Amino acid sequence: MITWMQKHKKWLVVTIWISTIAFVGAGFVGWGSYDFGKQSASVAVVGEREISVDEHQREYSALYRQYSSIFGEQFNDEMARTLKLSDAALRLAIQKNLILSYADSLGLGVTQKEVIKELLSMNAFFINGVFDKDTYVRVLSQNRTTPTVFEESIKRNILLQKVEQLFKVKSSDEQIERLSSLMFLEDEINIEVLNINNIALDLDLKKVEEFWNKNKFDYLSAQAYDISITKTALLNNIYSDEKLEAEFEVTKYDFKKSDGKLKSFDEAKTDVIRALNVKATKKIALKNYLKAKKAKIDFEANVRVHEDSLDYSASNIKKLSDAAIGAYIKPFLNKNEYISIKMNKKIAPEPLSYEDAKGRVTPVYIQNEKKNLLKKLAKDRLKDFKGENIGYVSRNDVNKIKALNAQEARTFLSALFMQKNKEDIIDLGSKIVLYRINDSRLVKTNAQEQENVKNSIVSLLDNELMNNFVRELEKIYEVRSALDNTSAQ
């Protein structure tokens, strides 16, 4: 799924200029899940506008919810890191601030009346049908923000909407007619589906080794480190209820249930005990770390570790990869222990031997060879193609193609209506579809379908116009980013 998501990342991170304000009702899902340090810090500057860490986090949370709503439980923090969702959030924040800078130059503003109107549209702050100020303040407080910060974000969204309205376009009757002919066209087709799973291959180990030899730099060992390491096991102290209750009062906003509501003391008691033990253990670990750094005590062990075998978090692995030779890494919590490290040596990845790489190379070789055989078979079958007639299909007739799953059928039908040749093949990766178009016809559309076409055209034109507009703004306003390898593009 990761590969598919990376391929369609531009589609998934939709370039919408007005971020939803519905995150309150959703319980700020994902809020604060990306830690950047001090909330007052800036991650980028666009013209005269600063993008704060808090603003970056809001964009990150909105994108995280967007992905989660599409992929459900399959989407998690690890996938977000793989897709560089934080960078995407920063790009979106930069794009919005480019537009806000333009709004500033036009003298556009937002009145308090407009902010109040927006607030009154949010059910999360209502009790018995009436806006409740105490509920408003409490909900924002539970989510670590304030009315001032929240209302400022509302002003920004309203201002973005005002700029967007300046660029609204209308679709012509000719555009609607042309797109209708594309969207509601039906083709009568014959098809044959060839599946890579039905391709037989006699495995030749000599050829596998030859394949590895040509591609050995695709099969590298993991980054390795020679390190000195000391571990401090998490304490298991027992605390009085008075101590626990006092700690809970100070830190209760750290303990939330899955629905975002605060835990009661009884519900959070185990968490509070662990938090106190983590704090106490960290003090001991820091003392040992300083002693080792000053050579007053030795590190417990010298070991070589490979990056792909470490059970550390991504942020802690990054500390290793960023550390200079001879550098000391302060204690960090890993499961139930604090770990201190001295970096002694870094061993760069190098090509694996054939024996070590064979388990990874062989399935790739088999897949490549089978794909080549599948393509050859498709080319040969096309010379005398008959296939099965499945009647007329539109781009929505996913269920008519029994030999393909729903996603494959959608891909095939989308490609079919873009083809110039009446008879050809469409490659779906593990499957190849041979087709022949026997006839085409235009289906009559009703008023609702015409309206859908119109909305599609307007959306396409709006997005294209706004994308071009942002590119022009980048030439006017300087963009400086605190995160590497991230730009507005």
Short mmCIF file of C-alpha atoms in Angstrom, two decimals:
data_model
loop_
_atom_site.label_atom_id
_atom_site.label_comp_id
_atom_site.label_asym_id
_atom_site.label_seq_id
_atom_site.Cartn_x
_atom_site.Cartn_y
_atom_site.Cartn_z
CA MET A 1 0.00 0.00 0.00
CA ILE A 2 2.93 2.34 0.76
CA THR A 3 4.11 2.11 -2.86
CA TRP A 4 0.62 2.95 -4.12
CA MET A 5 0.32 5.88 -1.72
CA GLN A 6 3.71 7.28 -2.71
CA LYS A 7 2.73 7.03 -6.38
CA HIS A 8 -0.54 8.90 -5.75
CA LYS A 9 0.79 11.32 -3.14
CA LYS A 10 -0.01 14.40 -5.21
CA TRP A 11 -3.61 13.25 -5.49
CA LEU A 12 -3.89 12.40 -1.81
CA VAL A 13 -2.47 15.69 -0.53
CA VAL A 14 -5.11 17.70 -2.30
CA THR A 15 -4.12 21.31 -2.87
CA ILE A 16 -6.98 22.88 -0.99
CA TRP A 17 -6.36 26.41 0.19
CA ILE A 18 -8.95 26.49 2.95
CA SER A 19 -8.13 23.98 5.68
CA THR A 20 -11.17 22.64 7.46
CA ILE A 21 -12.02 24.07 10.86
CA ALA A 22 -13.93 20.90 11.77
CA PHE A 23 -11.01 19.53 13.75
CA VAL A 24 -12.69 20.63 16.98
CA GLY A 25 -15.64 18.34 16.39
CA ALA A 26 -13.26 15.55 15.45
CA GLY A 27 -11.41 15.89 18.74
CA PHE A 28 -8.21 17.23 17.19
CA VAL A 29 -7.30 13.77 15.88
CA GLY A 30 -3.55 13.65 15.40
CA TRP A 31 -3.08 16.99 17.19
CA GLY A 32 0.43 17.31 18.49
CA SER A 33 1.52 13.97 17.05
CA TYR A 34 4.53 15.60 15.46
CA ASP A 35 6.84 17.20 18.00
CA PHE A 36 8.93 20.16 16.87
CA GLY A 37 9.96 21.58 20.23
CA LYS A 38 8.93 25.04 21.35
CA GLN A 39 5.53 26.14 20.14
CA SER A 40 6.72 29.70 19.62
CA ALA A 41 9.42 28.70 17.14
CA SER A 42 9.08 29.33 13.42
CA VAL A 43 9.65 26.67 10.78
CA ALA A 44 9.45 29.03 7.79
CA VAL A 45 9.05 32.66 6.80
CA VAL A 46 6.99 33.75 3.80
CA GLY A 47 7.42 37.42 2.99
CA GLU A 48 6.60 39.15 6.27
CA ARG A 49 4.60 36.20 7.63
CA GLU A 50 6.09 33.60 9.96
CA ILE A 51 4.88 30.00 9.96
CA SER A 52 4.91 28.84 13.56
CA VAL A 53 5.42 25.28 14.77
CA ASP A 54 1.83 25.40 15.96
CA GLU A 55 0.56 26.27 12.48
CA HIS A 56 2.72 23.51 10.96
CA GLN A 57 1.25 21.03 13.45
CA ARG A 58 -2.30 22.04 12.53
CA GLU A 59 -1.60 21.40 8.84
CA TYR A 60 0.07 18.09 9.72
CA SER A 61 -2.93 17.03 11.82
CA ALA A 62 -5.37 17.97 9.05
CA LEU A 63 -3.43 15.95 6.46
CA TYR A 64 -3.07 13.05 8.89
CA ARG A 65 -6.85 12.97 9.38
CA GLN A 66 -7.32 13.16 5.61
CA TYR A 67 -5.17 10.09 5.04
CA SER A 68 -6.73 8.25 8.00
CA SER A 69 -10.23 8.83 6.65
CA ILE A 70 -9.17 7.25 3.34
CA PHE A 71 -7.11 4.31 4.60
CA GLY A 72 -8.50 3.74 8.12
CA GLU A 73 -6.42 1.75 10.59
CA GLN A 74 -3.86 0.86 7.90
CA PHE A 75 -2.54 4.42 8.04
CA ASN A 76 -0.23 5.12 11.01
CA ASP A 77 2.69 7.27 12.15
CA GLU A 78 5.24 5.06 10.38
CA MET A 79 3.44 5.50 7.04
CA ALA A 80 3.20 9.23 7.67
CA ARG A 81 6.99 9.37 8.11
CA THR A 82 7.57 7.25 5.00
CA LEU A 83 5.40 9.61 2.94
CA LYS A 84 7.12 12.65 4.50
CA LEU A 85 3.76 14.01 5.57
CA SER A 86 5.47 16.64 7.71
CA ASP A 87 7.15 18.10 4.61
CA ALA A 88 3.83 18.04 2.74
CA ALA A 89 2.22 19.91 5.64
CA LEU A 90 4.94 22.54 5.52
CA ARG A 91 4.53 22.97 1.76
CA LEU A 92 0.79 23.45 2.26
CA ALA A 93 1.40 26.01 5.02
CA ILE A 94 3.84 27.88 2.77
CA GLN A 95 1.34 27.91 -0.10
CA LYS A 96 -1.38 29.28 2.16
CA ASN A 97 0.90 31.98 3.55
CA LEU A 98 1.86 33.04 0.03
CA ILE A 99 -1.84 33.62 -0.62
CA LEU A 100 -2.27 35.38 2.74
CA SER A 101 0.65 37.67 1.89
CA TYR A 102 -1.15 38.55 -1.33
CA ALA A 103 -4.31 39.24 0.68
CA ASP A 104 -2.30 41.58 2.91
CA SER A 105 -1.10 43.49 -0.17
CA LEU A 106 -4.73 43.92 -1.29
CA GLY A 107 -5.74 45.25 2.11
CA LEU A 108 -8.19 42.40 2.71
CA GLY A 109 -9.23 41.76 6.31
CA VAL A 110 -11.64 39.83 8.52
CA THR A 111 -14.11 41.38 10.95
CA GLN A 112 -14.97 40.04 14.39
CA LYS A 113 -18.54 39.57 13.16
CA GLU A 114 -17.29 37.15 10.49
CA VAL A 115 -15.33 35.18 13.11
CA ILE A 116 -18.37 34.94 15.39
CA LYS A 117 -20.51 33.69 12.50
CA GLU A 118 -17.97 30.91 11.87
CA LEU A 119 -17.85 29.97 15.56
CA LEU A 120 -21.64 29.74 15.68
CA SER A 121 -21.50 27.11 12.94
CA MET A 122 -19.46 24.71 15.13
CA ASN A 123 -21.62 22.28 17.10
CA ALA A 124 -18.75 21.22 19.36
CA PHE A 125 -19.24 24.41 21.40
CA PHE A 126 -23.02 24.13 21.84
CA ILE A 127 -25.07 22.80 24.76
CA ASN A 128 -28.78 22.26 24.22
CA GLY A 129 -28.62 24.20 20.97
CA VAL A 130 -26.94 27.27 22.49
CA PHE A 131 -23.30 28.36 22.15
CA ASP A 132 -21.65 27.91 25.55
CA LYS A 133 -18.55 29.98 26.32
CA ASP A 134 -17.35 27.70 29.13
CA THR A 135 -17.57 24.68 26.82
CA TYR A 136 -15.73 26.65 24.14
CA VAL A 137 -12.84 27.50 26.48
CA ARG A 138 -12.75 23.99 28.00
CA VAL A 139 -12.65 22.17 24.65
CA LEU A 140 -9.85 24.40 23.39
CA SER A 141 -7.95 24.01 26.67
CA GLN A 142 -8.24 20.22 26.50
CA ASN A 143 -6.64 20.42 23.10
CA ARG A 144 -3.86 22.73 24.25
CA THR A 145 -4.92 25.88 22.50
CA THR A 146 -6.65 29.12 23.43
CA PRO A 147 -9.53 31.18 22.05
CA THR A 148 -7.03 33.78 20.81
CA VAL A 149 -5.00 31.25 18.83
CA PHE A 150 -8.09 29.42 17.58
CA GLU A 151 -9.88 32.57 16.44
CA GLU A 152 -6.72 33.71 14.66
CA SER A 153 -6.77 30.45 12.68
CA ILE A 154 -10.41 31.12 11.80
CA LYS A 155 -9.48 34.59 10.52
CA ARG A 156 -6.79 33.05 8.34
CA ASN A 157 -9.25 30.56 6.86
CA ILE A 158 -11.82 33.25 6.12
CA LEU A 159 -9.14 35.37 4.47
CA LEU A 160 -8.10 32.40 2.31
CA GLN A 161 -11.73 31.95 1.29
CA LYS A 162 -11.93 35.59 0.24
CA VAL A 163 -8.89 35.27 -2.00
CA GLU A 164 -10.23 32.03 -3.45
CA GLN A 165 -13.48 33.78 -4.38
CA LEU A 166 -11.48 36.24 -6.49
CA PHE A 167 -10.37 33.36 -8.70
CA LYS A 168 -13.65 31.46 -9.09
CA VAL A 169 -14.23 30.50 -12.72
CA LYS A 170 -17.28 29.43 -14.70
CA SER A 171 -17.38 26.54 -17.11
CA SER A 172 -18.75 27.06 -20.61
CA ASP A 173 -21.46 24.93 -22.23
CA GLU A 174 -18.85 23.72 -24.73
CA GLN A 175 -16.56 22.50 -21.94
CA ILE A 176 -19.45 20.67 -20.28
CA GLU A 177 -20.43 19.04 -23.56
CA ARG A 178 -16.87 17.92 -24.30
CA LEU A 179 -16.31 16.48 -20.84
CA SER A 180 -19.70 14.78 -20.93
CA SER A 181 -18.74 12.99 -24.13
CA LEU A 182 -15.62 11.73 -22.36
CA MET A 183 -17.24 10.79 -19.06
CA PHE A 184 -20.40 9.16 -20.43
CA LEU A 185 -18.99 7.34 -23.43
CA GLU A 186 -19.52 3.56 -23.63
CA ASP A 187 -17.41 1.09 -25.61
CA GLU A 188 -18.41 -2.40 -26.71
CA ILE A 189 -15.29 -4.50 -26.15
CA ASN A 190 -13.73 -7.94 -26.31
CA ILE A 191 -11.11 -8.62 -23.66
CA GLU A 192 -8.71 -11.30 -22.45
CA VAL A 193 -6.89 -11.05 -19.11
CA LEU A 194 -3.43 -12.59 -18.73
CA ASN A 195 -2.18 -13.15 -15.17
CA ILE A 196 1.46 -13.33 -14.13
CA ASN A 197 0.54 -16.03 -11.59
CA ASN A 198 -0.19 -18.38 -14.49
CA ILE A 199 3.28 -17.97 -15.97
CA ALA A 200 5.58 -20.95 -15.36
CA LEU A 201 9.31 -20.34 -14.93
CA ASP A 202 12.16 -22.83 -14.64
CA LEU A 203 14.47 -21.20 -12.10
CA ASP A 204 18.09 -21.04 -13.24
CA LEU A 205 20.28 -20.17 -10.23
CA LYS A 206 23.17 -19.20 -12.48
CA LYS A 207 20.98 -16.53 -14.09
CA VAL A 208 19.87 -15.38 -10.63
CA GLU A 209 23.52 -14.81 -9.71
CA GLU A 210 24.11 -12.97 -12.99
CA PHE A 211 21.09 -10.77 -12.20
CA TRP A 212 22.52 -10.05 -8.73
CA ASN A 213 25.92 -9.19 -10.21
CA LYS A 214 24.33 -6.58 -12.53
CA ASN A 215 22.23 -5.12 -9.71
CA LYS A 216 24.40 -5.71 -6.63
CA PHE A 217 24.27 -2.05 -5.59
CA ASP A 218 20.52 -2.44 -5.11
CA TYR A 219 21.21 -4.95 -2.32
CA LEU A 220 23.25 -3.22 0.36
CA SER A 221 23.92 -3.98 3.99
CA ALA A 222 22.28 -1.70 6.52
CA GLN A 223 24.12 1.28 7.95
CA ALA A 224 26.15 0.02 10.92
CA TYR A 225 27.64 1.73 13.97
CA ASP A 226 30.34 0.81 16.46
CA ILE A 227 29.09 2.29 19.72
CA SER A 228 29.70 2.30 23.44
CA ILE A 229 26.43 1.89 25.30
CA THR A 230 25.03 2.13 28.82
CA LYS A 231 21.50 1.15 29.81
CA THR A 232 19.54 2.27 32.87
CA ALA A 233 16.51 0.10 33.62
CA LEU A 234 13.27 1.88 34.43
CA LEU A 235 12.69 2.16 38.17
CA ASN A 236 9.74 0.42 39.77
CA ASN A 237 9.17 2.77 42.70
CA ILE A 238 5.98 2.81 44.74
CA TYR A 239 4.37 6.20 45.45
CA SER A 240 1.73 7.34 47.90
CA ASP A 241 -1.68 8.37 46.62
CA GLU A 242 -0.95 11.91 47.82
CA LYS A 243 2.17 12.05 45.65
CA LEU A 244 0.33 10.58 42.68
CA GLU A 245 -2.62 12.95 43.02
CA ALA A 246 -0.29 15.96 43.25
CA GLU A 247 1.55 14.84 40.10
CA PHE A 248 -1.76 14.19 38.33
CA GLU A 249 -3.01 17.71 39.02
CA VAL A 250 0.08 19.16 37.33
CA THR A 251 0.17 16.76 34.36
CA LYS A 252 -3.46 15.65 33.87
CA TYR A 253 -3.61 17.08 30.33
CA ASP A 254 -1.04 14.46 29.33
CA PHE A 255 -3.44 11.62 30.07
CA LYS A 256 -6.28 11.25 27.59
CA LYS A 257 -8.60 8.49 26.49
CA SER A 258 -8.88 7.36 22.88
CA ASP A 259 -11.80 9.76 22.33
CA GLY A 260 -9.66 12.74 23.37
CA LYS A 261 -11.33 13.22 26.77
CA LEU A 262 -9.21 13.55 29.90
CA LYS A 263 -8.78 10.48 32.08
CA SER A 264 -9.89 10.58 35.70
CA PHE A 265 -7.25 10.06 38.39
CA ASP A 266 -8.20 6.40 38.81
CA GLU A 267 -8.04 5.84 35.06
CA ALA A 268 -4.66 7.56 34.80
CA LYS A 269 -3.07 6.17 37.98
CA THR A 270 -0.90 3.56 36.22
CA ASP A 271 0.20 6.19 33.69
CA VAL A 272 1.13 8.63 36.47
CA ILE A 273 3.22 5.98 38.25
CA ARG A 274 5.10 5.27 35.05
CA ALA A 275 5.60 8.98 34.38
CA LEU A 276 7.15 9.46 37.84
CA ASN A 277 9.40 6.44 37.35
CA VAL A 278 10.46 7.72 33.93
CA LYS A 279 11.35 11.07 35.48
CA ALA A 280 13.32 9.47 38.33
CA THR A 281 15.13 7.07 35.99
CA LYS A 282 16.09 9.89 33.66
CA LYS A 283 17.89 11.69 36.51
CA ILE A 284 19.97 8.59 37.24
CA ALA A 285 20.67 8.01 33.54
CA LEU A 286 21.83 11.62 33.11
CA LYS A 287 24.22 11.32 36.07
CA ASN A 288 25.73 8.12 34.65
CA TYR A 289 25.94 9.73 31.21
CA LEU A 290 27.88 12.72 32.56
CA LYS A 291 30.25 10.45 34.50
CA ALA A 292 30.93 8.35 31.39
CA LYS A 293 31.42 11.46 29.30
CA LYS A 294 34.02 12.71 31.80
CA ALA A 295 35.64 9.24 31.80
CA LYS A 296 34.86 8.77 35.49
CA ILE A 297 33.08 5.50 34.68
CA ASP A 298 33.18 3.22 31.65
CA PHE A 299 30.31 2.52 29.29
CA GLU A 300 28.85 -0.93 29.90
CA ALA A 301 29.61 -2.42 26.48
CA ASN A 302 31.14 -1.80 23.06
CA VAL A 303 28.97 -3.25 20.30
CA ARG A 304 28.34 -3.07 16.57
CA VAL A 305 24.69 -2.48 15.67
CA HIS A 306 22.93 -2.40 12.32
CA GLU A 307 20.33 0.29 11.80
CA ASP A 308 17.67 -2.09 10.45
CA SER A 309 17.89 -4.30 13.56
CA LEU A 310 17.47 -1.55 16.14
CA ASP A 311 14.16 -1.35 17.98
CA TYR A 312 14.57 2.38 18.64
CA SER A 313 12.07 4.99 17.50
CA ALA A 314 12.73 6.76 14.21
CA SER A 315 13.75 9.95 16.05
CA ASN A 316 16.28 8.07 18.19
CA ILE A 317 17.73 6.24 15.19
CA LYS A 318 18.14 9.67 13.59
CA LYS A 319 20.19 10.75 16.61
CA LEU A 320 22.56 7.89 15.82
CA SER A 321 22.79 8.69 12.12
CA ASP A 322 23.35 12.40 12.82
CA ALA A 323 25.98 11.89 15.53
CA ALA A 324 29.59 12.69 14.68
CA ILE A 325 32.42 10.27 15.43
CA GLY A 326 33.32 10.65 19.10
CA ALA A 327 30.01 12.35 19.94
CA TYR A 328 27.92 11.44 22.98
CA ILE A 329 24.17 10.93 22.72
CA LYS A 330 22.20 11.93 25.80
CA PRO A 331 20.02 9.29 27.47
CA PHE A 332 16.80 8.53 25.62
CA LEU A 333 13.89 6.34 26.68
CA ASN A 334 13.49 3.11 24.75
CA LYS A 335 10.64 0.93 26.05
CA ASN A 336 11.58 0.29 29.71
CA GLU A 337 15.11 1.65 29.86
CA TYR A 338 17.18 4.75 29.22
CA ILE A 339 20.06 4.35 26.78
CA SER A 340 23.23 6.47 26.57
CA ILE A 341 25.58 6.11 23.60
CA LYS A 342 29.02 7.17 22.43
CA MET A 343 29.57 7.03 18.66
CA ASN A 344 32.90 5.34 17.91
CA LYS A 345 32.67 4.50 14.21
CA LYS A 346 30.23 4.48 11.29
CA ILE A 347 30.23 1.67 8.76
CA ALA A 348 28.65 2.69 5.46
CA PRO A 349 26.32 0.30 3.59
CA GLU A 350 28.08 -1.94 1.08
CA PRO A 351 26.91 -4.55 -1.44
CA LEU A 352 25.91 -7.82 0.19
CA SER A 353 27.55 -11.03 -0.96
CA TYR A 354 25.48 -13.17 -3.30
CA GLU A 355 24.78 -15.67 -0.51
CA ASP A 356 23.54 -12.94 1.85
CA ALA A 357 21.51 -11.22 -0.88
CA LYS A 358 20.09 -14.35 -2.52
CA GLY A 359 16.93 -14.37 -0.43
CA ARG A 360 16.10 -10.84 -1.59
CA VAL A 361 17.38 -11.17 -5.15
CA THR A 362 15.62 -14.40 -6.13
CA PRO A 363 11.97 -13.20 -5.84
CA VAL A 364 12.83 -10.00 -7.74
CA TYR A 365 14.49 -12.02 -10.51
CA ILE A 366 11.51 -14.37 -10.71
CA GLN A 367 9.07 -11.46 -10.89
CA ASN A 368 11.10 -9.73 -13.63
CA GLU A 369 11.43 -12.88 -15.72
CA LYS A 370 7.74 -13.71 -15.36
CA LYS A 371 6.83 -10.17 -16.37
CA ASN A 372 8.98 -10.43 -19.49
CA LEU A 373 7.30 -13.74 -20.38
CA LEU A 374 3.87 -12.21 -19.71
CA LYS A 375 4.60 -9.31 -22.09
CA LYS A 376 5.82 -11.72 -24.77
CA LEU A 377 2.71 -13.86 -24.36
CA ALA A 378 0.45 -10.78 -24.66
CA LYS A 379 2.23 -9.66 -27.82
CA ASP A 380 1.87 -13.14 -29.37
CA ARG A 381 -1.82 -13.47 -28.41
CA LEU A 382 -2.62 -10.06 -29.85
CA LYS A 383 -1.68 -11.30 -33.33
CA ASP A 384 -4.71 -13.60 -33.38
CA PHE A 385 -6.86 -11.98 -30.72
CA LYS A 386 -10.49 -13.00 -30.22
CA GLY A 387 -11.23 -12.58 -26.52
CA GLU A 388 -14.55 -12.52 -24.68
CA ASN A 389 -17.23 -10.01 -25.61
CA ILE A 390 -18.47 -8.32 -22.42
CA GLY A 391 -20.78 -5.85 -24.16
CA TYR A 392 -20.81 -2.09 -23.62
CA VAL A 393 -18.87 -0.67 -20.69
CA SER A 394 -18.54 2.82 -19.27
CA ARG A 395 -15.68 4.01 -17.11
CA ASN A 396 -17.81 3.14 -14.05
CA ASP A 397 -18.61 -0.49 -14.96
CA VAL A 398 -16.04 -1.98 -12.58
CA ASN A 399 -18.10 -5.09 -11.80
CA LYS A 400 -18.37 -6.21 -15.43
CA ILE A 401 -14.74 -7.33 -15.59
CA LYS A 402 -14.70 -10.48 -13.47
CA ALA A 403 -11.01 -11.34 -13.92
CA LEU A 404 -9.92 -8.05 -12.33
CA ASN A 405 -10.36 -6.76 -8.82
CA ALA A 406 -12.10 -3.41 -8.32
CA GLN A 407 -8.92 -1.31 -8.34
CA GLU A 408 -7.53 -3.09 -11.41
CA ALA A 409 -10.84 -2.69 -13.23
CA ARG A 410 -10.93 1.04 -12.47
CA THR A 411 -7.38 1.43 -13.76
CA PHE A 412 -8.16 -0.57 -16.91
CA LEU A 413 -11.36 1.34 -17.71
CA SER A 414 -9.69 4.68 -17.10
CA ALA A 415 -6.88 3.70 -19.50
CA LEU A 416 -9.30 2.19 -22.04
CA PHE A 417 -11.09 5.49 -22.63
CA MET A 418 -7.75 7.20 -23.24
CA GLN A 419 -6.59 4.73 -25.91
CA LYS A 420 -6.10 5.74 -29.54
CA ASN A 421 -5.84 2.17 -30.87
CA LYS A 422 -8.97 0.07 -31.34
CA GLU A 423 -6.99 -3.07 -30.48
CA ASP A 424 -4.05 -3.21 -28.09
CA ILE A 425 -2.89 -4.20 -24.60
CA ILE A 426 -3.16 -2.38 -21.27
CA ASP A 427 -0.51 -3.28 -18.70
CA LEU A 428 -1.75 -3.46 -15.10
CA GLY A 429 1.47 -4.75 -13.56
CA SER A 430 0.76 -8.34 -12.53
CA LYS A 431 -1.94 -8.58 -15.21
CA ILE A 432 -2.16 -7.54 -18.86
CA VAL A 433 -5.50 -6.98 -20.59
CA LEU A 434 -5.87 -7.49 -24.34
CA TYR A 435 -8.81 -5.51 -25.72
CA ARG A 436 -10.64 -4.72 -28.93
CA ILE A 437 -13.13 -1.86 -29.24
CA ASN A 438 -15.97 -3.00 -31.51
CA ASP A 439 -18.25 0.02 -31.18
CA SER A 440 -18.70 3.25 -29.21
CA ARG A 441 -21.79 5.18 -28.20
CA LEU A 442 -22.64 8.28 -26.19
CA VAL A 443 -25.12 7.78 -23.36
CA LYS A 444 -27.66 10.51 -22.67
CA THR A 445 -27.09 12.34 -19.39
CA ASN A 446 -29.62 13.66 -16.90
CA ALA A 447 -29.57 17.02 -15.14
CA GLN A 448 -27.72 15.68 -12.08
CA GLU A 449 -25.00 14.13 -14.22
CA GLN A 450 -24.61 17.39 -16.14
CA GLU A 451 -24.26 19.23 -12.82
CA ASN A 452 -21.60 16.73 -11.69
CA VAL A 453 -19.67 17.38 -14.90
CA LYS A 454 -19.93 21.13 -14.36
CA ASN A 455 -18.64 20.82 -10.79
CA SER A 456 -15.73 18.65 -11.99
CA ILE A 457 -14.72 21.24 -14.58
CA VAL A 458 -14.92 24.10 -12.09
CA SER A 459 -12.81 22.15 -9.58
CA LEU A 460 -10.18 21.31 -12.20
CA LEU A 461 -9.99 24.89 -13.45
CA ASP A 462 -9.90 26.33 -9.93
CA ASN A 463 -7.06 24.03 -8.87
CA GLU A 464 -5.05 24.73 -12.02
CA LEU A 465 -5.58 28.48 -11.64
CA MET A 466 -4.58 28.46 -7.96
CA ASN A 467 -1.49 26.33 -8.67
CA ASN A 468 -0.35 28.80 -11.33
CA PHE A 469 -1.18 31.69 -9.00
CA VAL A 470 0.99 30.24 -6.21
CA ARG A 471 3.89 29.76 -8.62
CA GLU A 472 3.69 33.46 -9.50
CA LEU A 473 3.54 34.45 -5.83
CA GLU A 474 6.75 32.49 -5.19
CA LYS A 475 8.50 34.92 -7.53
CA ILE A 476 7.26 37.88 -5.47
CA TYR A 477 7.61 36.74 -1.84
CA GLU A 478 10.79 35.25 -0.42
CA VAL A 479 10.34 31.84 1.21
CA ARG A 480 12.79 30.72 3.90
CA SER A 481 12.28 27.29 5.44
CA ALA A 482 13.80 25.89 8.63
CA LEU A 483 13.31 22.33 7.37
CA ASP A 484 15.74 21.00 4.78
CA ASN A 485 14.69 19.84 1.31
CA THR A 486 11.26 21.48 1.52
CA SER A 487 9.96 24.19 -0.74
CA ALA A 488 6.62 25.48 -1.85
CA GLN A 489 6.77 23.38 -4.97
#
